Amino acid sequence: MFEVKTEIKIIPDGYESTNRYFHKHVLNNYLELGVTLVGRWVNEDKTIITEIWGYLDEQHYRDFFELRKQTKHYQNSLPDKLANDKWIISKKDMIITPTGDYKVDLHIVSTNVLIQNNQGEVLLVRSLHRSDTLEMPGGRLDKDEDMITGAIREVKEETGLDVEIKGLLYSSHNKTSGVVNFTFLGEVVGGALQNREGETTDVGYYAITKDNISQYVHRKVSEDRILKALEMKMQKFDLYENNPFKIITSFQ
């Protein structure tokens, strides 16, 4: 990871406005282009914000700002940008290099849910984190959240639908990012299908086949995940707890 420290000096009383702009526009834009937020801090009087971003390599960092200008996120942020810039006194990037390897191995668990309507069409969404492609609803688990609860929550947050999880269809492990993904089969039991502010656009059902999927899904990992799930090969899955041992949910 190629890490860059950004220090932003802001006018007193500007913190709340710049923080809202960051979470509404900047964060999703960076994540969409493959940049990792290592951390973000503010000093005691809230006049200096410090961010550390992780890029894939130095070239990724050098190319990023031109790539960013081409994204929908950046274009959508322009009406708010002038108002936000008035709070900023200065902004400075500094390339930083670790003095040793202090990182603990980390794995992130995420879920996706395959949902189909009566015509066999697949529910897909355009996430604000990945606006270049359609994909199944899903995302990372929250702290202390089990996979079933997380999958149900993500579908609700991204589509407005209430679902029941019926089984596990596919699992994968991204060795590069450490993300372990579980793709479940879901059945709609309530709610109303809709775009969700701050989460998704283009929420709807699509007639997906192996021949046309590339028209809608523009990331290979998402394409493979959908096609594998559509094979409907159920996997054994147990959700359990210890002390005492108890099976909470089990799929065959």
mmCIF file of N, CA, C and O in Angstrom, residues 18 86 139 175:
data_model
loop_
_atom_site.group_PDB
_atom_site.id
_atom_site.type_symbol
_atom_site.label_atom_id
_atom_site.label_comp_id
_atom_site.label_asym_id
_atom_site.label_seq_id
_atom_site.Cartn_x
_atom_site.Cartn_y
_atom_site.Cartn_z
ATOM 1 N N THR A 18 -17.464 20.979 6.576
ATOM 2 C CA THR A 18 -16.497 20.207 5.803
ATOM 3 C C THR A 18 -16.632 18.716 6.085
ATOM 4 O O THR A 18 -16.412 17.883 5.192
ATOM 5 N N LYS A 86 -14.763 27.431 0.835
ATOM 6 C CA LYS A 86 -14.595 28.690 1.563
ATOM 7 C C LYS A 86 -14.104 28.469 2.993
ATOM 8 O O LYS A 86 -13.574 29.386 3.620
ATOM 9 N N GLY A 139 -22.913 -6.012 1.295
ATOM 10 C CA GLY A 139 -21.864 -5.177 1.853
ATOM 11 C C GLY A 139 -21.218 -5.823 3.049
ATOM 12 O O GLY A 139 -21.477 -6.988 3.381
ATOM 13 N N LYS A 175 -7.769 -12.778 -1.701
ATOM 14 C CA LYS A 175 -6.500 -12.814 -0.988
ATOM 15 C C LYS A 175 -5.812 -11.458 -0.984
ATOM 16 O O LYS A 175 -5.061 -11.134 -0.057
#
